[in-house]
Amino acid sequence: MRSWLKWSNRPVIIYTILFGILSIFIFAPYYFTDTSLIWQSDGIAQHFPALVHWQEDLKNIVHNHTLPTNWQWQIGLGADYYQTFSYYTLGDIFSYGTVLVSKAHLIAYYNWMVIVRLYLAGIAFLITAQHWFKNRPTWHYQIAVFGYIFSGYTAFSSFEHPFFINPLIIFPLLILALDIALSKQKYSFLTIMLFWTLWNNFYFAFMMMIGLGIYWLGYHVKKQSWPSWRTFIKTLLSGLIASLLAAPLLLPSVDAVLNSARSNSSIANGLTVYPAYYYFSLPGNLIANQTTPSFWLTGGFTAINIIAIVFGLRRWQQYRLFNYLWLASLISLCFPIFAALFNGGSSPSNRWLFLLSLPISLMVLHLMAQLHTLNKHDYLSFFITGVLASLSLFIISNFNLNSRYGMMIALYFASLALLWLMQSNVTLKPMWLVLLVMFNAFFLVTRNHTSNTNPKATDLLPNQVVKQLLHQQNNYKNQNDKQISRSYVDNQLNNATGIAPATNLPLLSKLNNVESYWSLQSGSVSHGLAPLGISSSNPNDITGNLDSRNIISNVLGVSDRYENPDTLTPSSYQTQTNQIVNGQTITHSENAYPLIYLPDYYLSQKYYNALSPTEKEASMADSVVLPGHSSSDKSKFSQKVATGLIRTDLTKKAKKKQHITYKTNTDWLPEGFYLSPSKTLKGTELHLEISNIHFKPYHLKQQQQVALNQYRYQHNQDARNAQNLIDRQYNEQAFTWNWYKKNFSSIGKEINNYTISTNYNGINNTFTQTGKSNLSFYNPKKNITLNLGQANSVNKETFIPLTFDKVGQYDFDIQVKAIPTGKSFNKVAKHMKQTAPSYTLNDNQLSTSVTVDKPRILATTIPYSHGWTAKGTHANLIKLGNGFIGIPLTTGKNNINLSYHTPGGHLGKVSFFIGLLIFCLTFIVRLFKRLVISQK
């Protein structure tokens, strides 16, 4: 290996042996229990389906030399293949090995790659560490490397997001490459590492480039000199070449991010400071990790790592740059704005904390070399740090003396004691410290996963269940191969469902499932559907289950629904007799719209904005919205939407709209409203429109008072029942004491998240407002619409209850809208289908011919993207108000050809070849210079 990258084999060999032993203890139970490392949430919903899909595409590339089509209808309503999967598989070099394994062994490959990633992270660290710390005792490296690869970050990501481990491999090598470039003027390694960084994943590339910039600044501060213009230009050139080489994935990814449903979210979710519970847990997160990371502060480093930080802080001048980094990191952890900036200016996520694993572990090597210098003041500082962390863990475990964090606290003080013994007893073998660090690492990783081999409590799926789910996808059949036929597939995971709102498993079937759950979703469609108030939609799942609404499901072309037994079935969808697929009932609609159709009316944005959410949905049946255009048209079908009369008090007159103020109380009578009888409701689907929602959570004292009142109320109710024995344990003071113990650590935890539920005709529907601590699904809504289902018993007064899960005050307005689902809609749908032009589909293309007697708009349910272009007679594209593509038609015959190209895809390919050419030329020039020098 080159002289500037020398490293010893011995630390690597010892590390390999020790890592193998530790891996057996961590992962062997999963092998013996036939449990995969596939998480019940994002693992089975996103990561594994993406890997299965990629394996098939990769083998097709290798064997048939055919690239996947740019636009794929199977991804939700249709999406760009490269933009969607660049985040999951295309940039992950560890996914490329799937070409060498069979589909039957893909689960095992997924599992093994978790271990391989962790192992290579350690190798990357050892190579980097030996660059700065040469000829150290082998045990120094072992202590540092296990503290690097086993932390709260890997304890979470290994089981939930395996490809999140990749940055732990890349980042040390990236820093090493920059150091070599700056100190040795060797830039090839830097170019390669920058390319890998940008290719791997745009999300982590953003964070790692910030980390790289910090190191670049620190390097020059330490040298007390700034780079010459030659060095600066060469460094920029390396970055430019790497960017050009990574452009085929980088450019489409950037475009997707800027035009995604998450691009307009408020920075830091609107937070200026974190809630109190976050700060309570911050010191404890030094040595222990929580089960569910709040604001993705996974926390948890080995005790030696924390001791190393304190060691450096006590020697401020000697380790000044490290200490500036610790101080800046602490400030960043205390304010959401910094977490949001590291997260690309969106939600406040402290995932960037993985960047600290490298400098902390390097600080451990400094500590190991300076063990003999530790004094009583050092040990006192270490002890106080441990006490503060322990107190924090005591608080967040509700002051429980039997806390589950007890082992982590014990390991910290045991590490401190062992350091003192090693310093005072030179005969004590360093291997004891290595073993203790490994033991510490073992508990960090496994502590939150002890239930994963318990079938009743595991977060992971058994291998056989994953195989079964994969096989089941073959049972779904597309009813129409010639035209785009969309479907909706209900949840297939049953009781295994985690936090994921949906699963992408149908991607592996022949269906075009309208619901998809990916990090990058069409911003156009998301904004277009937002006015409909679909309660289940979020930035990662823009359609949700469409709230099982009849009109929007048909307009979007959903012809078949695969439903679980408890699912609400829209009116147009009829059960197919004796057709059960994977335990799900097939329902079919003859009213499903084609992919392209000719609407009758063109609405102005002003007119559309004045409609209620239900009227907006109804208008989509016969109209399209033309933003920026004036029009006097009105949707005929939307005018058939009726408004139900409602009241909250039977002694008062029913009205079209009611304002409700609800404060949590002990009254067990249900909150709700009465829907008055009306013949106009017959044959309609009822929508509960909730607007101007304001929720003010109770503060801690108010919450306690509500809980105490409920405790009193229950006691009084029981006391009135003569058949009940007297409760001799009733004690209000003790109840209050224990309530505070259990809830003190959760101050501010709600952060405005709440749930509103209703029930009509035996069907429950719920709206959940995610809180500001949610990093992926936070989507504040003031107006939502809940589908109550088909109107029933319209000739009598019906009470519709409302329930609220969080303690506080709720203020909102309600209306009940009735949208026709019978003959009047059947007539509109039949007309749209009969007048719709036929079309042909090819890869990335749609062709049609339309003859009209006056200028019209050809509407589509193709998500708008500037990757689409139109060719034909005066053909051009516009974005309709619903976020889909519209095509203006001129009088006469219009021959139209829609073509799709990945935005930035062509430029990315050209950039790649330019970058490759520059890289090769620079390599040849350097090689020629070396030959000239050697000849001299």
mmCIF file of N, CA and C in Angstrom, residues 57 127 131 146 160 325 343 361 380 392 436 483 501 511 539 637 663 692 774 789 800 833 843 916 919:
data_model
loop_
_atom_site.group_PDB
_atom_site.id
_atom_site.type_symbol
_atom_site.label_atom_id
_atom_site.label_comp_id
_atom_site.label_asym_id
_atom_site.label_seq_id
_atom_site.Cartn_x
_atom_site.Cartn_y
_atom_site.Cartn_z
ATOM 1 N N ASP A 57 -33.974 -5.835 -10.780
ATOM 2 C CA ASP A 57 -33.515 -4.858 -11.770
ATOM 3 C C ASP A 57 -32.021 -4.998 -12.037
ATOM 4 N N ILE A 127 -8.041 1.989 10.108
ATOM 5 C CA ILE A 127 -7.165 2.552 9.076
ATOM 6 C C ILE A 127 -6.932 4.042 9.342
ATOM 7 N N HIS A 131 -3.436 6.269 10.999
ATOM 8 C CA HIS A 131 -2.806 7.354 10.257
ATOM 9 C C HIS A 131 -2.267 8.414 11.213
ATOM 10 N N PHE A 146 -14.165 -0.356 19.319
ATOM 11 C CA PHE A 146 -15.467 -0.859 19.770
ATOM 12 C C PHE A 146 -16.340 0.276 20.296
ATOM 13 N N GLU A 160 -33.144 -1.016 12.558
ATOM 14 C CA GLU A 160 -34.216 -0.237 11.935
ATOM 15 C C GLU A 160 -33.854 0.262 10.537
ATOM 16 N N LEU A 325 -15.075 21.612 19.592
ATOM 17 C CA LEU A 325 -16.051 20.736 18.941
ATOM 18 C C LEU A 325 -17.083 20.245 19.946
ATOM 19 N N ASN A 343 -30.208 18.736 9.223
ATOM 20 C CA ASN A 343 -31.157 17.848 8.555
ATOM 21 C C ASN A 343 -31.695 18.451 7.262
ATOM 22 N N SER A 361 -13.845 8.811 19.526
ATOM 23 C CA SER A 361 -13.021 7.604 19.575
ATOM 24 C C SER A 361 -11.540 7.935 19.390
ATOM 25 N N LEU A 380 -12.531 12.864 40.010
ATOM 26 C CA LEU A 380 -13.680 13.567 40.572
ATOM 27 C C LEU A 380 -14.592 14.080 39.459
ATOM 28 N N SER A 392 -30.072 11.876 35.595
ATOM 29 C CA SER A 392 -30.919 12.052 34.409
ATOM 30 C C SER A 392 -31.675 10.768 34.088
ATOM 31 N N LEU A 436 -14.145 -5.176 29.233
ATOM 32 C CA LEU A 436 -15.197 -4.359 29.833
ATOM 33 C C LEU A 436 -15.833 -3.435 28.798
ATOM 34 N N GLN A 483 -54.059 -1.236 -20.256
ATOM 35 C CA GLN A 483 -54.204 0.135 -19.775
ATOM 36 C C GLN A 483 -53.731 0.183 -18.322
ATOM 37 N N PRO A 501 -46.850 3.970 8.150
ATOM 38 C CA PRO A 501 -48.269 4.138 7.822
ATOM 39 C C PRO A 501 -48.753 3.205 6.722
ATOM 40 N N LEU A 511 -49.551 -5.385 -9.376
ATOM 41 C CA LEU A 511 -50.522 -4.300 -9.204
ATOM 42 C C LEU A 511 -49.860 -2.934 -9.273
ATOM 43 N N PRO A 539 -46.414 13.584 4.479
ATOM 44 C CA PRO A 539 -45.403 13.824 3.447
ATOM 45 C C PRO A 539 -44.739 12.568 2.890
ATOM 46 N N PHE A 637 -71.503 18.708 -10.765
ATOM 47 C CA PHE A 637 -71.632 17.623 -9.789
ATOM 48 C C PHE A 637 -71.411 18.126 -8.368
ATOM 49 N N LYS A 663 -63.299 20.616 26.719
ATOM 50 C CA LYS A 663 -62.238 20.574 27.715
ATOM 51 C C LYS A 663 -62.294 19.225 28.410
ATOM 52 N N ASN A 692 -60.600 24.784 11.380
ATOM 53 C CA ASN A 692 -60.108 25.724 12.398
ATOM 54 C C ASN A 692 -59.781 25.016 13.711
ATOM 55 N N ASN A 774 -42.105 14.505 15.841
ATOM 56 C CA ASN A 774 -42.098 13.530 14.759
ATOM 57 C C ASN A 774 -41.270 14.078 13.594
ATOM 58 N N GLY A 789 -68.720 7.245 5.933
ATOM 59 C CA GLY A 789 -69.300 6.121 5.213
ATOM 60 C C GLY A 789 -70.656 6.455 4.628
ATOM 61 N N ILE A 800 -73.608 11.240 16.743
ATOM 62 C CA ILE A 800 -72.267 10.876 16.262
ATOM 63 C C ILE A 800 -71.261 11.326 17.316
ATOM 64 N N LYS A 833 -65.819 7.989 -18.932
ATOM 65 C CA LYS A 833 -65.187 6.804 -19.523
ATOM 66 C C LYS A 833 -65.508 6.694 -21.017
ATOM 67 N N ASP A 843 -42.377 2.233 -22.799
ATOM 68 C CA ASP A 843 -41.471 2.656 -21.741
ATOM 69 C C ASP A 843 -41.300 4.169 -21.772
ATOM 70 N N LEU A 916 -15.237 11.528 -15.554
ATOM 71 C CA LEU A 916 -14.363 10.370 -15.776
ATOM 72 C C LEU A 916 -13.180 10.754 -16.659
ATOM 73 N N PHE A 919 -10.787 12.881 -14.580
ATOM 74 C CA PHE A 919 -10.097 12.036 -13.602
ATOM 75 C C PHE A 919 -8.989 11.223 -14.278
#
